Amino acid sequence: MFDVPIAMSRPLCAGLTETQVRVDDAALTVGALALNLGGRLGIDGTSGTFVLDVDGDLGSLTPWLTRLAGMHDLAAAGRISGHLEARAASAGLAATGTITTTLSAVSKGERLLAKDVRAAIVLTGQRAQVKELTGSALGGHFAAAANAPLIWL
């Protein structure tokens, strides 16, 4: 799809009953990203867990990035890894896990837009903590940290 191959090692098995949505453990690749997902969530939102693990090369998603940005000469190189869980709780879904990503370079044609960008994000139930966001963009250096509520869950 849009020049990024998507493949699964076996068919995706999912089910829906009166009480739950189930996705059996599945492994797939999107470009050079390895994804593993699965879990069960109760229809009433009070039980279950859904899990997503991701690891791989972000550069393989460049065709999607160029289509979204509308720039045909945009390129990115980097990696992402993470483990995310959505667990049903009385107040809604509680997202937990970590995401770590590094971008060695983002360029548009011959122009380097960003380099050595690193982000480390921790989800702790109802909050997202950006533990680290560092790098260089458009010739300047930046560093940031943040802590924000996940009100959309």
Coordinates of N, CA and C in Angstrom, one line a residue:
M1 N 0.9 -1.2 0.0 CA 0.0 0.0 0.0 C 0.9 1.2 0.0
F2 N 0.8 2.1 -1.0 CA 1.6 3.3 -1.1 C 3.1 3.0 -1.0
D3 N 3.5 1.9 -1.6 CA 4.9 1.6 -1.7 C 5.6 1.1 -0.4
V4 N 4.8 0.8 0.6 CA 5.3 0.2 1.8 C 4.6 -1.1 2.0
P5 N 5.5 -2.2 1.9 CA 4.9 -3.5 2.0 C 4.3 -3.8 3.4
I6 N 3.2 -4.5 3.4 CA 2.6 -5.0 4.7 C 2.4 -6.5 4.5
A7 N 3.0 -7.2 5.5 CA 2.9 -8.7 5.4 C 2.6 -9.3 6.8
M8 N 1.9 -10.4 6.8 CA 1.6 -11.1 8.0 C 2.1 -12.5 7.9
S9 N 2.5 -13.1 9.0 CA 3.1 -14.4 8.9 C 1.9 -15.5 8.9
R10 N 0.8 -15.1 9.3 CA -0.4 -16.0 9.3 C -1.7 -15.1 9.3
P11 N -2.8 -15.6 9.0 CA -4.0 -14.8 9.0 C -4.3 -14.2 10.3
L12 N -4.9 -13.0 10.3 CA -5.3 -12.4 11.6 C -6.6 -13.0 12.0
C13 N -6.6 -13.5 13.3 CA -7.8 -14.1 13.8 C -8.4 -13.2 14.9
A14 N -9.6 -12.8 14.8 CA -10.3 -11.9 15.7 C -11.7 -12.4 15.9
G15 N -12.2 -12.0 17.0 CA -13.6 -12.4 17.3 C -14.4 -11.4 18.1
L16 N -15.6 -11.4 18.0 CA -16.5 -10.5 18.7 C -17.7 -11.3 19.3
T17 N -17.8 -11.2 20.6 CA -18.9 -11.9 21.3 C -19.8 -10.9 22.0
E18 N -20.8 -11.3 22.7 CA -21.6 -10.4 23.4 C -20.9 -9.6 24.5
T19 N -19.7 -10.2 25.0 CA -19.0 -9.7 26.1 C -17.6 -9.1 25.8
Q20 N -17.0 -9.5 24.7 CA -15.6 -9.1 24.5 C -15.2 -9.0 23.0
V21 N -14.2 -8.3 22.7 CA -13.5 -8.2 21.4 C -12.2 -8.9 21.6
R22 N -11.8 -9.9 20.8 CA -10.6 -10.6 20.9 C -9.8 -10.5 19.6
V23 N -8.5 -10.3 19.8 CA -7.6 -10.4 18.6 C -6.5 -11.3 19.1
D24 N -6.4 -12.5 18.4 CA -5.3 -13.4 18.8 C -4.0 -12.8 18.4
D25 N -2.9 -13.3 19.2 CA -1.6 -12.8 18.9 C -1.2 -12.8 17.5
A26 N -0.8 -11.7 16.9 CA -0.5 -11.6 15.5 C 0.8 -10.9 15.3
A27 N 1.6 -11.4 14.3 CA 2.8 -10.7 14.0 C 2.7 -10.2 12.5
L28 N 3.1 -9.0 12.3 CA 3.1 -8.4 11.0 C 4.2 -7.5 10.8
T29 N 4.6 -7.2 9.5 CA 5.6 -6.3 9.2 C 5.0 -5.2 8.4
V30 N 5.4 -4.0 8.7 CA 5.0 -2.8 7.9 C 6.3 -2.1 7.5
G31 N 6.6 -2.3 6.2 CA 8.0 -1.8 5.8 C 9.0 -2.7 6.5
A32 N 9.9 -2.0 7.3 CA 10.8 -2.8 8.1 C 10.5 -2.7 9.6
L33 N 9.3 -2.4 9.9 CA 8.8 -2.4 11.3 C 8.2 -3.8 11.6
A34 N 8.6 -4.3 12.7 CA 7.9 -5.6 13.2 C 6.9 -5.2 14.2
L35 N 5.7 -5.6 14.0 CA 4.6 -5.4 15.0 C 4.0 -6.7 15.5
N36 N 3.8 -6.7 16.8 CA 3.1 -7.9 17.4 C 2.0 -7.3 18.2
L37 N 0.8 -7.8 18.0 CA -0.4 -7.3 18.7 C -1.3 -8.4 19.1
G38 N -2.2 -8.1 20.1 CA -3.2 -9.1 20.5 C -3.8 -8.7 21.8
G39 N -4.8 -9.4 22.2 CA -5.4 -9.2 23.5 C -6.9 -9.3 23.4
R40 N -7.6 -9.0 24.5 CA -9.0 -9.1 24.7 C -9.5 -7.9 25.5
L41 N -10.5 -7.3 25.1 CA -11.2 -6.2 25.8 C -12.6 -6.4 25.9
G42 N -13.2 -6.2 27.1 CA -14.6 -6.4 27.3 C -15.4 -5.3 26.6
I43 N -16.5 -5.7 26.1 CA -17.4 -4.7 25.4 C -17.8 -3.6 26.4
D44 N -18.0 -3.9 27.6 CA -18.4 -2.9 28.6 C -17.3 -2.0 29.1
G45 N -16.0 -2.3 28.6 CA -14.9 -1.5 29.0 C -14.3 -1.6 30.3
T46 N -14.7 -2.7 31.0 CA -14.3 -2.9 32.4 C -13.3 -4.0 32.6
S47 N -12.9 -4.7 31.5 CA -12.0 -5.8 31.7 C -11.2 -6.0 30.4
G48 N -10.0 -6.6 30.6 CA -9.2 -6.9 29.4 C -8.0 -6.0 29.2
T49 N -7.1 -6.5 28.3 CA -5.9 -5.8 27.9 C -5.6 -6.1 26.4
F50 N -5.1 -5.0 25.8 CA -4.7 -5.1 24.4 C -3.2 -4.7 24.4
V51 N -2.4 -5.4 23.7 CA -0.9 -5.2 23.7 C -0.4 -5.0 22.3
L52 N 0.5 -4.0 22.1 CA 1.2 -3.8 20.9 C 2.7 -3.6 21.1
D53 N 3.5 -4.4 20.4 CA 5.0 -4.2 20.5 C 5.4 -3.8 19.1
V54 N 6.4 -2.9 19.0 CA 6.9 -2.4 17.7 C 8.4 -2.3 17.8
D55 N 9.1 -2.6 16.7 CA 10.5 -2.5 16.6 C 10.9 -2.4 15.2
G56 N 11.8 -1.5 14.8 CA 12.3 -1.5 13.5 C 12.7 -0.2 12.9
D57 N 12.9 -0.2 11.6 CA 13.5 1.0 10.9 C 12.4 1.9 10.4
L58 N 12.5 3.2 10.7 CA 11.5 4.1 10.3 C 11.7 4.6 8.8
G59 N 12.9 4.5 8.3 CA 13.1 4.9 7.0 C 12.3 4.1 5.9
S60 N 11.9 2.9 6.3 CA 11.0 2.2 5.3 C 9.7 2.8 5.1
L61 N 9.3 3.7 6.0 CA 8.0 4.3 5.9 C 8.0 5.7 5.1
T62 N 9.2 6.0 4.6 CA 9.3 7.2 3.8 C 8.3 7.4 2.8
P63 N 7.9 6.4 2.0 CA 6.8 6.7 1.0 C 5.5 7.2 1.6
W64 N 5.1 6.8 2.8 CA 4.0 7.3 3.5 C 4.2 8.7 3.9
L65 N 5.4 9.0 4.5 CA 5.7 10.3 4.9 C 5.7 11.3 3.8
T66 N 6.2 10.9 2.6 CA 6.2 11.9 1.5 C 4.7 12.1 1.0
R67 N 3.9 11.1 1.0 CA 2.5 11.3 0.6 C 1.8 12.2 1.6
L68 N 2.0 12.0 2.9 CA 1.3 12.8 4.0 C 1.8 14.2 3.9
A69 N 3.1 14.4 3.8 CA 3.6 15.8 3.8 C 3.5 16.5 2.4
G70 N 3.2 15.7 1.4 CA 3.1 16.3 0.1 C 4.4 16.8 -0.5
M71 N 5.5 16.2 0.0 CA 6.8 16.5 -0.5 C 7.5 15.3 -1.0
H72 N 7.7 15.2 -2.3 CA 8.3 13.9 -2.9 C 9.8 13.7 -2.6
D73 N 10.5 14.7 -2.1 CA 11.9 14.6 -1.9 C 12.2 14.6 -0.4
L74 N 11.2 14.2 0.5 CA 11.4 14.1 1.9 C 11.9 12.7 2.2
A75 N 12.9 12.6 3.1 CA 13.5 11.3 3.5 C 13.8 11.3 5.0
A76 N 13.6 10.2 5.6 CA 13.9 10.0 7.0 C 14.6 8.7 7.3
A77 N 15.5 8.7 8.3 CA 16.2 7.5 8.7 C 16.2 7.5 10.2
G78 N 15.8 6.3 10.7 CA 15.8 6.2 12.2 C 15.2 4.9 12.6
R79 N 15.0 4.7 13.9 CA 14.4 3.5 14.5 C 13.4 3.8 15.5
I80 N 12.5 2.9 15.8 CA 11.5 3.0 16.8 C 11.4 1.6 17.5
S81 N 11.2 1.7 18.8 CA 10.9 0.5 19.6 C 9.9 0.9 20.7
G82 N 9.0 -0.1 21.0 CA 8.1 0.2 22.1 C 7.2 -1.0 22.5
H83 N 6.7 -0.8 23.6 CA 5.7 -1.8 24.2 C 4.6 -1.0 24.8
L84 N 3.4 -1.2 24.2 CA 2.2 -0.4 24.7 C 1.1 -1.4 25.1
E85 N 0.4 -1.1 26.2 CA -0.7 -1.8 26.7 C -1.9 -0.9 26.9
A86 N -3.1 -1.3 26.5 CA -4.3 -0.6 26.9 C -5.1 -1.6 27.8
R87 N -5.2 -1.2 29.0 CA -5.9 -2.0 30.0 C -7.2 -1.3 30.4
A88 N -8.3 -2.1 30.4 CA -9.6 -1.6 30.8 C -9.5 -1.3 32.3
A89 N -10.1 -0.1 32.7 CA -10.1 0.3 34.1 C -11.5 1.0 34.3
S90 N -11.9 1.2 35.5 CA -13.2 1.8 35.8 C -13.3 3.2 35.2
A91 N -12.2 3.9 35.0 CA -12.3 5.3 34.5 C -12.1 5.3 33.0
G92 N -12.0 4.1 32.3 CA -11.8 4.0 30.9 C -10.5 3.2 30.6
L93 N -9.9 3.4 29.4 CA -8.7 2.7 29.1 C -7.5 3.4 29.7
A94 N -6.6 2.5 30.3 CA -5.4 3.0 30.9 C -4.2 2.6 30.0
A95 N -3.6 3.5 29.3 CA -2.5 3.2 28.4 C -1.2 3.2 29.2
T96 N -0.4 2.2 29.1 CA 0.9 2.1 29.7 C 1.9 1.6 28.7
G97 N 3.2 1.9 29.0 CA 4.2 1.4 28.1 C 5.3 2.5 27.8
T98 N 6.2 2.1 26.9 CA 7.3 3.0 26.5 C 7.4 3.0 25.0
I99 N 7.9 4.1 24.5 CA 8.2 4.3 23.1 C 9.5 5.0 23.1
T100 N 10.5 4.5 22.3 CA 11.8 5.1 22.1 C 12.0 5.2 20.6
T101 N 12.4 6.4 20.2 CA 12.6 6.6 18.8 C 13.9 7.4 18.6
T102 N 14.6 7.1 17.5 CA 15.8 8.0 17.1 C 15.6 8.2 15.7
L103 N 15.9 9.5 15.3 CA 15.9 9.9 13.9 C 17.4 10.3 13.7
S104 N 18.1 9.6 12.9 CA 19.4 10.0 12.6 C 19.4 11.2 11.6
A105 N 18.4 11.3 10.7 CA 18.3 12.4 9.8 C 16.9 12.5 9.2
V106 N 16.5 13.7 8.9 CA 15.3 14.0 8.2 C 15.7 15.1 7.2
S107 N 15.6 14.8 5.9 CA 16.0 15.7 4.9 C 14.9 16.0 3.8
K108 N 15.0 17.1 3.2 CA 14.2 17.5 2.0 C 15.1 17.8 0.9
G109 N 15.2 16.9 0.0 CA 16.2 17.0 -1.1 C 17.6 17.0 -0.5
E110 N 18.4 18.0 -0.8 CA 19.8 18.2 -0.2 C 19.8 18.9 1.1
R111 N 18.7 19.4 1.6 CA 18.6 20.2 2.8 C 18.3 19.3 4.0
L112 N 19.2 19.3 5.0 CA 19.0 18.6 6.2 C 18.1 19.3 7.2
L113 N 17.0 18.8 7.5 CA 16.0 19.4 8.3 C 16.2 19.1 9.8
A114 N 16.6 17.9 10.1 CA 16.8 17.5 11.5 C 17.8 16.4 11.5
K115 N 18.5 16.3 12.7 CA 19.4 15.2 12.8 C 19.6 14.8 14.3
D116 N 20.0 13.6 14.5 CA 20.2 13.1 15.9 C 19.1 13.4 16.9
V117 N 17.9 13.2 16.4 CA 16.7 13.4 17.3 C 16.4 12.2 18.0
R118 N 16.2 12.3 19.3 CA 15.9 11.2 20.2 C 14.7 11.5 21.1
A119 N 13.7 10.6 21.1 CA 12.5 10.8 22.0 C 12.3 9.6 22.8
A120 N 12.1 9.7 24.1 CA 11.7 8.6 25.0 C 10.4 9.0 25.7
I121 N 9.4 8.3 25.5 CA 8.0 8.6 26.0 C 7.6 7.4 26.9
V122 N 7.0 7.7 28.0 CA 6.5 6.7 28.9 C 5.0 7.0 29.2
L123 N 4.2 6.0 29.0 CA 2.7 6.2 29.2 C 2.5 5.5 30.6
T124 N 1.8 6.2 31.5 CA 1.6 5.7 32.8 C 0.1 5.8 33.2
G125 N -0.7 5.1 32.6 CA -2.1 5.1 32.9 C -2.8 6.2 32.2
Q126 N -3.0 7.3 32.8 CA -3.7 8.5 32.3 C -2.8 9.6 31.9
R127 N -1.4 9.4 31.9 CA -0.5 10.5 31.6 C 0.6 10.0 30.6
A128 N 1.0 11.0 29.8 CA 2.2 10.7 28.9 C 3.3 11.6 29.4
Q129 N 4.5 10.9 29.6 CA 5.7 11.6 30.1 C 6.7 11.6 29.0
V130 N 7.1 12.7 28.4 CA 8.2 12.8 27.5 C 9.4 12.9 28.3
K131 N 10.1 11.8 28.6 CA 11.3 11.8 29.4 C 12.5 12.6 28.7
E132 N 12.5 12.4 27.4 CA 13.6 13.0 26.7 C 13.2 13.4 25.3
L133 N 13.5 14.5 24.8 CA 13.3 14.9 23.4 C 14.5 15.9 23.1
T134 N 15.4 15.4 22.4 CA 16.6 16.1 22.1 C 17.0 16.0 20.6
G135 N 17.8 16.9 20.1 CA 18.3 16.8 18.7 C 18.6 18.2 18.2
S136 N 18.8 18.2 16.8 CA 19.0 19.4 16.1 C 18.0 19.5 15.0
A137 N 17.5 20.7 14.8 CA 16.5 21.0 13.7 C 16.8 22.3 13.1
L138 N 16.8 22.4 11.8 CA 17.0 23.6 11.1 C 18.2 24.5 11.6
G139 N 19.3 23.7 12.0 CA 20.5 24.4 12.4 C 20.6 24.7 13.9
G140 N 19.6 24.5 14.7 CA 19.6 24.8 16.1 C 19.4 23.5 16.9
H141 N 19.9 23.5 18.1 CA 19.7 22.4 19.1 C 18.5 22.6 19.9
F142 N 17.9 21.5 20.3 CA 16.7 21.6 21.2 C 16.7 20.5 22.2
A143 N 16.1 20.7 23.4 CA 15.9 19.7 24.4 C 14.6 20.0 25.1
A144 N 13.8 19.0 25.4 CA 12.6 19.2 26.1 C 12.1 18.0 26.9
A145 N 11.3 18.2 27.8 CA 10.6 17.2 28.5 C 9.2 17.7 28.8
A146 N 8.2 16.8 29.0 CA 6.8 17.1 29.2 C 6.1 16.1 29.9
N147 N 5.0 16.5 30.5 CA 4.1 15.6 31.2 C 2.7 16.0 30.9
A148 N 1.9 15.2 30.2 CA 0.6 15.7 29.8 C -0.5 14.6 30.1
P149 N -1.7 15.0 30.4 CA -2.8 14.0 30.6 C -3.2 13.4 29.3
L150 N -3.6 12.1 29.3 CA -4.2 11.4 28.2 C -5.7 11.5 28.3
I151 N -6.2 12.6 28.1 CA -7.7 12.8 28.3 C -8.5 12.1 27.3
W152 N -7.9 11.8 26.2 CA -8.7 11.1 25.1 C -9.0 9.7 25.4
L153 N -8.4 9.1 26.4 CA -8.7 7.7 26.8 C -9.8 7.8 27.8

